[in-house]
mmCIF file of C-alpha atoms in Angstrom:
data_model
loop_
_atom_site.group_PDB
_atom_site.id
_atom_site.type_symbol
_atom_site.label_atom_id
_atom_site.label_comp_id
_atom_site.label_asym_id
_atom_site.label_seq_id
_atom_site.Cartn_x
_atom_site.Cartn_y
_atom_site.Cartn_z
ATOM 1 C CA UNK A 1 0.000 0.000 0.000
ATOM 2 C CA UNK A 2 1.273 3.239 -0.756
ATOM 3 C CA UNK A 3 1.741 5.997 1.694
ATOM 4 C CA UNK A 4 2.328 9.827 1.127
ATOM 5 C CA UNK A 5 3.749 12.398 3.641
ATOM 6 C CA UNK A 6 2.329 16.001 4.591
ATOM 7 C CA UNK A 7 3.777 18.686 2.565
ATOM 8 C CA UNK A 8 7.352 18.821 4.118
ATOM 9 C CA UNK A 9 7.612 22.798 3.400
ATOM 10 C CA UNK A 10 5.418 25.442 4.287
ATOM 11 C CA UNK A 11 4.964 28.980 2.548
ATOM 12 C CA UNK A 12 8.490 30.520 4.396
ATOM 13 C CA UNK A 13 10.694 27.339 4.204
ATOM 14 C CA UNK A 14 12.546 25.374 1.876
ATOM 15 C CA UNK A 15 13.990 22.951 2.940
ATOM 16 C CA UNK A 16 16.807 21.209 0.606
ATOM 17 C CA UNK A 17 16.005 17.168 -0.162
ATOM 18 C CA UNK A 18 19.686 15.912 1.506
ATOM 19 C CA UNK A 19 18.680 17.823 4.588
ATOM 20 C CA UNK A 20 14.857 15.780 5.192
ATOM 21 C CA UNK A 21 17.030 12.618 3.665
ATOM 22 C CA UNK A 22 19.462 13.087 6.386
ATOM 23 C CA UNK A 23 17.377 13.996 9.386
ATOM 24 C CA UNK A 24 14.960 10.831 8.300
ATOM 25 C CA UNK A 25 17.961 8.524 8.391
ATOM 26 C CA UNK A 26 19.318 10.144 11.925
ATOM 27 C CA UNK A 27 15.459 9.486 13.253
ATOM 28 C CA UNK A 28 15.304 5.782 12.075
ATOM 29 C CA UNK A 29 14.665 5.613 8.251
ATOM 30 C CA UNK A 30 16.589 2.863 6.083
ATOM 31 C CA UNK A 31 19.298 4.875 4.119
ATOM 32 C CA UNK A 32 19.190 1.683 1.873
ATOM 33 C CA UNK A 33 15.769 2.678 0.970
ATOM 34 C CA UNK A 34 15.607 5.980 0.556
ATOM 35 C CA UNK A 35 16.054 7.749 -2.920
ATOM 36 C CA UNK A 36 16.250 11.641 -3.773
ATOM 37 C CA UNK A 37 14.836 11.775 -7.464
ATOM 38 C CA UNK A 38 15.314 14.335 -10.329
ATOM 39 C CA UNK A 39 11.978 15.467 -11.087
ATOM 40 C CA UNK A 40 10.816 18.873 -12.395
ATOM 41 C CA UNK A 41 14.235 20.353 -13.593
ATOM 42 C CA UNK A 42 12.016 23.239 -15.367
ATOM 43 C CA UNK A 43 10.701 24.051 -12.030
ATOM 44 C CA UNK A 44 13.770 24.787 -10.403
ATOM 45 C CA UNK A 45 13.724 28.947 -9.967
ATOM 46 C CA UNK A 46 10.396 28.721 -9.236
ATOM 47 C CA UNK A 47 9.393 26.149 -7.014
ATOM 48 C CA UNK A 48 10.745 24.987 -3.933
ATOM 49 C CA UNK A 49 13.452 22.087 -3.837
ATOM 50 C CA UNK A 50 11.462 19.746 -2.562
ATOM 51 C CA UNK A 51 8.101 18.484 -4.736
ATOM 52 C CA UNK A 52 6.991 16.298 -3.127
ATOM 53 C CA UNK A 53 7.766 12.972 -0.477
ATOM 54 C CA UNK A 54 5.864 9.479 -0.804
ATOM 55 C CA UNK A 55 6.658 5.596 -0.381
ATOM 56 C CA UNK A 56 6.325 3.496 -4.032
ATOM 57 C CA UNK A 57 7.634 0.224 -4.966
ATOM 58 C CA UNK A 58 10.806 0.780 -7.285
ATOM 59 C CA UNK A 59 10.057 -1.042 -10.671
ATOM 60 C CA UNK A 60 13.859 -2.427 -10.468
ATOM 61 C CA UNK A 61 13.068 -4.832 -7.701
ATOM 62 C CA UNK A 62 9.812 -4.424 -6.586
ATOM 63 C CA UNK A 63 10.755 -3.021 -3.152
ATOM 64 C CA UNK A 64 8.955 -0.266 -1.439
ATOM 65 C CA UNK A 65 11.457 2.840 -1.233
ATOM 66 C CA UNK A 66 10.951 6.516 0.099
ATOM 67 C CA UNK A 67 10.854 8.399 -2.782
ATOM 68 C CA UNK A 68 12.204 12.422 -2.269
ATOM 69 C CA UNK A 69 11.091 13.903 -5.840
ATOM 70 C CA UNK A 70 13.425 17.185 -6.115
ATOM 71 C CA UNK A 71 12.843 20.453 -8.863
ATOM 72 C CA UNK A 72 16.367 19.930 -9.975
ATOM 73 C CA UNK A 73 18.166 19.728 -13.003
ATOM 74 C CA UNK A 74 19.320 15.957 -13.947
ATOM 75 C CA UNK A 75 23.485 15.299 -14.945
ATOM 76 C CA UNK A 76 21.090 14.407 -18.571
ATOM 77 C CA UNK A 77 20.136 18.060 -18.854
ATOM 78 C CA UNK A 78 22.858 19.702 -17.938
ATOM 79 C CA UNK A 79 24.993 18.253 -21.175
ATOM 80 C CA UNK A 80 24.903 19.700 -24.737
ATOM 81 C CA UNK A 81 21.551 18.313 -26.727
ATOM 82 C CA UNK A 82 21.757 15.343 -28.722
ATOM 83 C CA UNK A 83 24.930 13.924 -27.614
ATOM 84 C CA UNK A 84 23.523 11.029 -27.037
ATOM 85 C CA UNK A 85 20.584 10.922 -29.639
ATOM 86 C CA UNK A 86 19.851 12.436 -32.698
ATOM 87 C CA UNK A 87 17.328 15.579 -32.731
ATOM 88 C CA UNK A 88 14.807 15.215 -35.818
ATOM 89 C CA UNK A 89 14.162 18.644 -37.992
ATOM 90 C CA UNK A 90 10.271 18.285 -38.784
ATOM 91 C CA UNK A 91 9.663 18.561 -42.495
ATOM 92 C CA UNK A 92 6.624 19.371 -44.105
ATOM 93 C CA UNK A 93 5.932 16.078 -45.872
ATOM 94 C CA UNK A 94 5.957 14.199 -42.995
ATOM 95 C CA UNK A 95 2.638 12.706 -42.402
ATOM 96 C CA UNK A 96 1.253 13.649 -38.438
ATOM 97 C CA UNK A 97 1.512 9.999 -37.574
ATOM 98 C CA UNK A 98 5.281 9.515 -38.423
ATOM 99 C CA UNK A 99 5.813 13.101 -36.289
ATOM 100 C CA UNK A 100 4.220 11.665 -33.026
ATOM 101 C CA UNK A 101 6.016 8.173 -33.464
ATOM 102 C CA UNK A 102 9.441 9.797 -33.837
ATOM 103 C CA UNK A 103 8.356 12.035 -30.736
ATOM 104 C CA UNK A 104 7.760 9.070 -28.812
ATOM 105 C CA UNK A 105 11.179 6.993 -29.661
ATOM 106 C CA UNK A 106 12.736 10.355 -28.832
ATOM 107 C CA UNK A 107 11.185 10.268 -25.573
ATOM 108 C CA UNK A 108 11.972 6.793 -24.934
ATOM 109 C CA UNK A 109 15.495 7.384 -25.427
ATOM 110 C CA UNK A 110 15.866 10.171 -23.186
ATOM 111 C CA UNK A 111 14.392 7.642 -20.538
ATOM 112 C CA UNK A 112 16.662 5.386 -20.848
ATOM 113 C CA UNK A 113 19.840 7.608 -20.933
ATOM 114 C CA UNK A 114 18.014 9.322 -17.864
ATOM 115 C CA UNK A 115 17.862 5.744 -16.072
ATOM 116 C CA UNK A 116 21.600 5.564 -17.505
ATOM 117 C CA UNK A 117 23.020 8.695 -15.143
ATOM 118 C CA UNK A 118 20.499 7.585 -12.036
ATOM 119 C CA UNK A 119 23.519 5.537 -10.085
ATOM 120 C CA UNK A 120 26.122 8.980 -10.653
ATOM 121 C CA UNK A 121 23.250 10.785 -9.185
ATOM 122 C CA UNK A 122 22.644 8.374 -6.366
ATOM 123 C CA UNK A 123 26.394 8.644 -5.339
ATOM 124 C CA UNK A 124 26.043 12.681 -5.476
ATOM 125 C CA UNK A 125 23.431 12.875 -3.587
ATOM 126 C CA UNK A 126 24.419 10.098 -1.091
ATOM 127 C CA UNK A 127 27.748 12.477 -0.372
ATOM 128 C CA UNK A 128 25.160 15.599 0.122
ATOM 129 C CA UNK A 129 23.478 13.355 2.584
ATOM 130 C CA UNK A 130 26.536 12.599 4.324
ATOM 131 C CA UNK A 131 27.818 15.651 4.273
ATOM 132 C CA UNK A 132 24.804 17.111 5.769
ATOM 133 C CA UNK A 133 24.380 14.463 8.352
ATOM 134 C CA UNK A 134 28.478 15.573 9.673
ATOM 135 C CA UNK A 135 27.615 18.823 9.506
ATOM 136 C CA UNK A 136 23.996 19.013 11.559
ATOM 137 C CA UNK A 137 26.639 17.152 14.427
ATOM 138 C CA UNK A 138 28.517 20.582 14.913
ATOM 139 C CA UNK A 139 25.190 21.935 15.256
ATOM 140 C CA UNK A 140 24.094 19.080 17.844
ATOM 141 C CA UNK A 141 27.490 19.577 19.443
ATOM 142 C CA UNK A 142 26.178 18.172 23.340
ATOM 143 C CA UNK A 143 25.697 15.212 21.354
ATOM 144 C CA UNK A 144 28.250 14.799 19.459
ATOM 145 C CA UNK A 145 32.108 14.970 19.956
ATOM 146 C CA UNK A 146 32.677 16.338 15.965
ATOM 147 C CA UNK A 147 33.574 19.671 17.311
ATOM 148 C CA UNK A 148 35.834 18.600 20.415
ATOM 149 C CA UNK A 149 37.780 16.064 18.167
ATOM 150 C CA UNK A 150 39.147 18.424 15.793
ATOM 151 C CA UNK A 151 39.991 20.699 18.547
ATOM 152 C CA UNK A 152 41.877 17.635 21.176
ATOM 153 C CA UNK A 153 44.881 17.922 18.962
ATOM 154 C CA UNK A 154 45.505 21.466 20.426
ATOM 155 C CA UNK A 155 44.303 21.292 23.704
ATOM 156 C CA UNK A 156 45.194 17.684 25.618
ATOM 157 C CA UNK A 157 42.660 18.041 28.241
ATOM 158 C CA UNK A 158 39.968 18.007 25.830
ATOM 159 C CA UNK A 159 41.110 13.876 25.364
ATOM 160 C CA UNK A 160 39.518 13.357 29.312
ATOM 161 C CA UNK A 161 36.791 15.609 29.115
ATOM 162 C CA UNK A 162 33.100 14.899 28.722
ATOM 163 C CA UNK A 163 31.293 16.210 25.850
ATOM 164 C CA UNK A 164 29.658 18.491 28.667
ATOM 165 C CA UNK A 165 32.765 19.433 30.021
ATOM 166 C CA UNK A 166 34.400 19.845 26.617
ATOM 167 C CA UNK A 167 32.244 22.543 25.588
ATOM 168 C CA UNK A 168 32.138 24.450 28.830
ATOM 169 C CA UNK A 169 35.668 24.371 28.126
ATOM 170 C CA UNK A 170 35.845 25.973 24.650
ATOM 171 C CA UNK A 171 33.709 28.617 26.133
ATOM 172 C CA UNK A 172 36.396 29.425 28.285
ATOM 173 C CA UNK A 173 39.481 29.301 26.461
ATOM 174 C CA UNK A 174 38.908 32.889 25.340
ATOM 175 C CA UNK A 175 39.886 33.871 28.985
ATOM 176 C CA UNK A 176 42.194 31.326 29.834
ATOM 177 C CA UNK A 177 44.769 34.536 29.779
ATOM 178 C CA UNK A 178 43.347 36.202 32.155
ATOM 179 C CA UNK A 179 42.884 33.733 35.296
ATOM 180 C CA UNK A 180 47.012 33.436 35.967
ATOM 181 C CA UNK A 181 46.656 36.665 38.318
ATOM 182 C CA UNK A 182 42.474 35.905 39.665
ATOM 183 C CA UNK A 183 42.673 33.005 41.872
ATOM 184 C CA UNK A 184 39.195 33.023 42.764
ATOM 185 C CA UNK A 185 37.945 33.126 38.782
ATOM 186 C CA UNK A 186 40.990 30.379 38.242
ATOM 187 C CA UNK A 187 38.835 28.289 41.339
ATOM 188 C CA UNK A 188 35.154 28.904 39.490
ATOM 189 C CA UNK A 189 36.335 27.457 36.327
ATOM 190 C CA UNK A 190 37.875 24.196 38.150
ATOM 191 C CA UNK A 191 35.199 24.021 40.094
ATOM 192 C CA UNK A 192 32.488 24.419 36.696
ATOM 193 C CA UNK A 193 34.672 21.602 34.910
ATOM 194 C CA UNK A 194 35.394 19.221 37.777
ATOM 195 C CA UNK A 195 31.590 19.804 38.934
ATOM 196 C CA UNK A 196 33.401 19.877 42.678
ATOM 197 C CA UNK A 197 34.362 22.512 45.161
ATOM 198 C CA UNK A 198 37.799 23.793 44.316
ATOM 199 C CA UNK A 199 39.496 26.904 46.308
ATOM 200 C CA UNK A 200 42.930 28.305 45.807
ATOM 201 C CA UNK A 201 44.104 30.450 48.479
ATOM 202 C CA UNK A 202 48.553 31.141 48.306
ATOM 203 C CA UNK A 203 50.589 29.463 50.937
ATOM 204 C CA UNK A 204 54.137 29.744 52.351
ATOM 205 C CA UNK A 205 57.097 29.772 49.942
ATOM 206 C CA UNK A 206 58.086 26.456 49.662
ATOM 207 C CA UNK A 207 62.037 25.663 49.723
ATOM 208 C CA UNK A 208 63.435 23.047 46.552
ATOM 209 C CA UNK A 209 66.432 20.603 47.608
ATOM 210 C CA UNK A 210 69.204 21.017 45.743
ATOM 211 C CA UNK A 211 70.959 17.988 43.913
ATOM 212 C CA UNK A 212 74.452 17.447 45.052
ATOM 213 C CA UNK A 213 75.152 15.737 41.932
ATOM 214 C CA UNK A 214 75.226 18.546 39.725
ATOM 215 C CA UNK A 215 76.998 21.178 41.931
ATOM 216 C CA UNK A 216 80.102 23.360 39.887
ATOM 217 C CA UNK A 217 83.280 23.202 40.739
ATOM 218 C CA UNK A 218 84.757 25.311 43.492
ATOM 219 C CA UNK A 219 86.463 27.649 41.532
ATOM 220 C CA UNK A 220 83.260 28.010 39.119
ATOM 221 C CA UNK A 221 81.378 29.153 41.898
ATOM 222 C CA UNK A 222 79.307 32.188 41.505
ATOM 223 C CA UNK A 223 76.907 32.725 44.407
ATOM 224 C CA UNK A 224 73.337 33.641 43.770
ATOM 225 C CA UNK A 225 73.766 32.516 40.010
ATOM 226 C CA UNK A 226 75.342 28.874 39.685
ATOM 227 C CA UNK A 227 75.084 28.183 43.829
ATOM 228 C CA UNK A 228 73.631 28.908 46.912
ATOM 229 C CA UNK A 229 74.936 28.202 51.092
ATOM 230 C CA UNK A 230 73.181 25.644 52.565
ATOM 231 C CA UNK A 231 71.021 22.388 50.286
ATOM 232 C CA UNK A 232 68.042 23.652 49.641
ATOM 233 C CA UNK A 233 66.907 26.977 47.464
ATOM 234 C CA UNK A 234 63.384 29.191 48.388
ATOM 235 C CA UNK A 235 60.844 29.220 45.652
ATOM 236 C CA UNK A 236 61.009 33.191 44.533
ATOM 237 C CA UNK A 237 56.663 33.125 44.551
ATOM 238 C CA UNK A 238 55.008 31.700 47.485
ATOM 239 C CA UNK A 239 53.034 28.503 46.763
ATOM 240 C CA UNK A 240 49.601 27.469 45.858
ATOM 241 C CA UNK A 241 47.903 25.490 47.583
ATOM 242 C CA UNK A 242 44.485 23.723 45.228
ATOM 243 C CA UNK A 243 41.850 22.549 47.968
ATOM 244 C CA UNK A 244 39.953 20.063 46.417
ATOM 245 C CA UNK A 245 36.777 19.517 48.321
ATOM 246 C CA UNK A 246 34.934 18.905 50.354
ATOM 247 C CA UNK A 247 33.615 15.686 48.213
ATOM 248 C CA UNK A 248 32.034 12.260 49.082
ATOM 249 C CA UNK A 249 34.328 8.992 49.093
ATOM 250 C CA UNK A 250 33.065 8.144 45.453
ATOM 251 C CA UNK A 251 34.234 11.338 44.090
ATOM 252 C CA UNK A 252 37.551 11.135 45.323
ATOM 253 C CA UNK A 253 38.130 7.644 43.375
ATOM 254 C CA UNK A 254 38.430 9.659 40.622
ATOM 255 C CA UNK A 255 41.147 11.675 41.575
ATOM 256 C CA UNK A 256 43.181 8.848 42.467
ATOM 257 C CA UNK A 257 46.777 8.786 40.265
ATOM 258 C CA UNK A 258 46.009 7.864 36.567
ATOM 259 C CA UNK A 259 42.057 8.172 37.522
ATOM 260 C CA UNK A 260 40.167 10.948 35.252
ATOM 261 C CA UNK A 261 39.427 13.717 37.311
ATOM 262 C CA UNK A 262 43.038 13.827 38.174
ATOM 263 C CA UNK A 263 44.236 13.846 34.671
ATOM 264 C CA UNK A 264 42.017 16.544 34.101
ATOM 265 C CA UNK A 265 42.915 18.575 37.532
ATOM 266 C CA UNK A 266 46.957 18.467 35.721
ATOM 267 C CA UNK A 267 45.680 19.740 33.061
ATOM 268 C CA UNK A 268 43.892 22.647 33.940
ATOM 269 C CA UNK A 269 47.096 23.471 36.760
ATOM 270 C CA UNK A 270 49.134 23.378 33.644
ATOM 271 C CA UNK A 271 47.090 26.028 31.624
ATOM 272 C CA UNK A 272 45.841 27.851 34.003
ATOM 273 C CA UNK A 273 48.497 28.256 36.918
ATOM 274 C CA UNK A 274 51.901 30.020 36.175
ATOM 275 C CA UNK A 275 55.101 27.864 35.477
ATOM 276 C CA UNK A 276 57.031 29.816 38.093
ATOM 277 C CA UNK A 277 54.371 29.064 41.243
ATOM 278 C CA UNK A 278 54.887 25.635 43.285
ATOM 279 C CA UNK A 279 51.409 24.098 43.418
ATOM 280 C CA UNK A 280 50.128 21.604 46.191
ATOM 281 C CA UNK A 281 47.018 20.140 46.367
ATOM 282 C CA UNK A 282 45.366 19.255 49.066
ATOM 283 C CA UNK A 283 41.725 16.814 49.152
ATOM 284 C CA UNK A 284 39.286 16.954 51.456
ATOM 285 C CA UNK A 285 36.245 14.732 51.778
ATOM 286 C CA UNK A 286 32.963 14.831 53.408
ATOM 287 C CA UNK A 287 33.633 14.665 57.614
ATOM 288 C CA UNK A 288 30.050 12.295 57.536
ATOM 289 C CA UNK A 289 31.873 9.745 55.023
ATOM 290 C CA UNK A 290 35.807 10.114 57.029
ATOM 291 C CA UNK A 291 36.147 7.675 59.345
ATOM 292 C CA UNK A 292 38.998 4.625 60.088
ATOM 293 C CA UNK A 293 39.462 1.951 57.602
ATOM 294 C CA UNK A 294 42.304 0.291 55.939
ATOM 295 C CA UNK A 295 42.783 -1.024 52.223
ATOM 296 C CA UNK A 296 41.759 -3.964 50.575
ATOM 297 C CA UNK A 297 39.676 -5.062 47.743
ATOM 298 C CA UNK A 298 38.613 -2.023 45.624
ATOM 299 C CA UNK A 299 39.437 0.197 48.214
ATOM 300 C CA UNK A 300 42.474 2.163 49.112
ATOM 301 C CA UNK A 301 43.221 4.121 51.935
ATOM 302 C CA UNK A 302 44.723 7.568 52.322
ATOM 303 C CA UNK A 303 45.525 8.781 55.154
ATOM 304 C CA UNK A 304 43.818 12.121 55.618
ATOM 305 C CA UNK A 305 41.490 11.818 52.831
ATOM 306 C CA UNK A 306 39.400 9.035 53.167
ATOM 307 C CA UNK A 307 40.843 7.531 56.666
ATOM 308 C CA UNK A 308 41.650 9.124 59.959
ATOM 309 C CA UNK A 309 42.929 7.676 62.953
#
């Protein structure tokens, strides 16, 4: 039985026939058995792409196919008339009969060459289809990573990030620049992207042990540039110190070493924090959830985090 659809345009729209043929594949449709057709190529500047939209059983195979009849041009008229068949010049002894016969072996022909360029057509418009479907993705981009996957090759963290957390991300890379001096904007945008409590608040100036291994030779000695008295050297800035927290026991797991939310708490010191500053960060979970335990199977203990004594 044969089945039609609604008019698919109203009096303001146009819609183009790869764009229904793509968002009827995305919803469920068969892309094996749908066809856009060639229709009413004289129609084209004034009628709207689409004529019109109905199921009918192909006479190739006898299966039913959704049929999306377009006002386009075919690749048959757009090349130079009678390449492929002879055009007849009506004389005036030909008899009326003879006139409509040749008419209709003319048309015939032109079916058949028009059947010819159908499969070149299909593989056009299956490309427009695909190329429509990628491009609707950018447009559906909490869906879909399209847009975060061309960008992960410039920014690392994007590799750990949600698609959520991805494009809360792009929207702040604009100010990335600005957050090196604003702790408390640099804390919002952890906390946004983490979806935890983060504060940053600057510490004591940390001191860094010097290697013995690599000290200069007594008579290279310059002090203040090449060596300093005593083993260890003060950081010039004083540190930072990233409070993670307060967060419940399951949260935490993921900011256990190699875990994602850790990854991704590197990632955002890196960008965000100056080289120059000495960062520690300190976790904090929920005092209802912090009690003793020790570790064992699926469970390990940190003392101060998740286990107190």
């Amino acid at each position: 039985m044969k089945k039609s659809f609604v008019d698919i345009n109203t009096i303001g729209t146009n819609f183009r026939a790869e764009v229904l043929a793509s968002k009827l594949i995305e919803s469920g449709s068969n892309a094996e058995k749908l066809l856009i057709v060639r229709h009413r190529g004289d129609r084209k500047e004034v009628s709207k792409d689409i004529d019109k939209v109905k199921y009918q059983y192909s006479e190739f195979d006898m299966m039913e196919y959704l049929y999306i009849y377009t006002n386009r041009h075919s690749i048959y008229d757009s090349l130079p008339e009678g390449l492929f068949h002879q055009t007849s010049s009506y004389g005036r002894t030909r008899s009326t009969e003879s006139i409509i016969h040749e008419i209709k072996e003319q048309r015939g022909k032109e079916l058949s060459i028009r059947k010819f360029f159908q499969p070149f057509e299909i593989a056009i418009d299956k490309l427009l289809i695909d190329a429509q479907a990628y491009e609707q993705k950018y447009d559906k981009a909490h869906f879909y990573r399209n847009l975060t996957d061309i960008l992960k090759d410039y920014w690392n963290i994007l590799k750990y990030l949600t698609t959520g957390q991805a494009l809360l991300f792009i929207k702040i890379i604009p100010i990335l620049e600005h957050t090196s001096a604003d702790f408390d904007l640099m804390a919002k945008i952890m906390t946004v992207i983490l979806d935890c409590p983060i504060g940053i608040r600057q510490g004591e100036k940390s001191r860094m042990k010097m290697d013995t291994q690599n000290c200069v030779k007594l008579k290279d000695w310059r002090l203040g540039i090449n060596s300093v008295l005593g083993n260890d050297v003060e950081y010039a800035q004083p540190d930072l110190i990233v409070n993670v927290g307060p967060v419940s026991l399951q949260q935490m797991r993921l900011f256990e070493s190699g875990c994602n939310n850790n990854l991704i708490l590197k990632e955002l010191i890196n960008l965000m924090i100056p080289f120059n500053r000495n960062t520690i960060v300190r976790y904090q979970t929920n005092k209802s959830e912090t009690r003793f335990r020790l570790s064992g199977e699926g469970h390990t203990a940190y003392l101060g985090i998740n286990t107190t004594l």
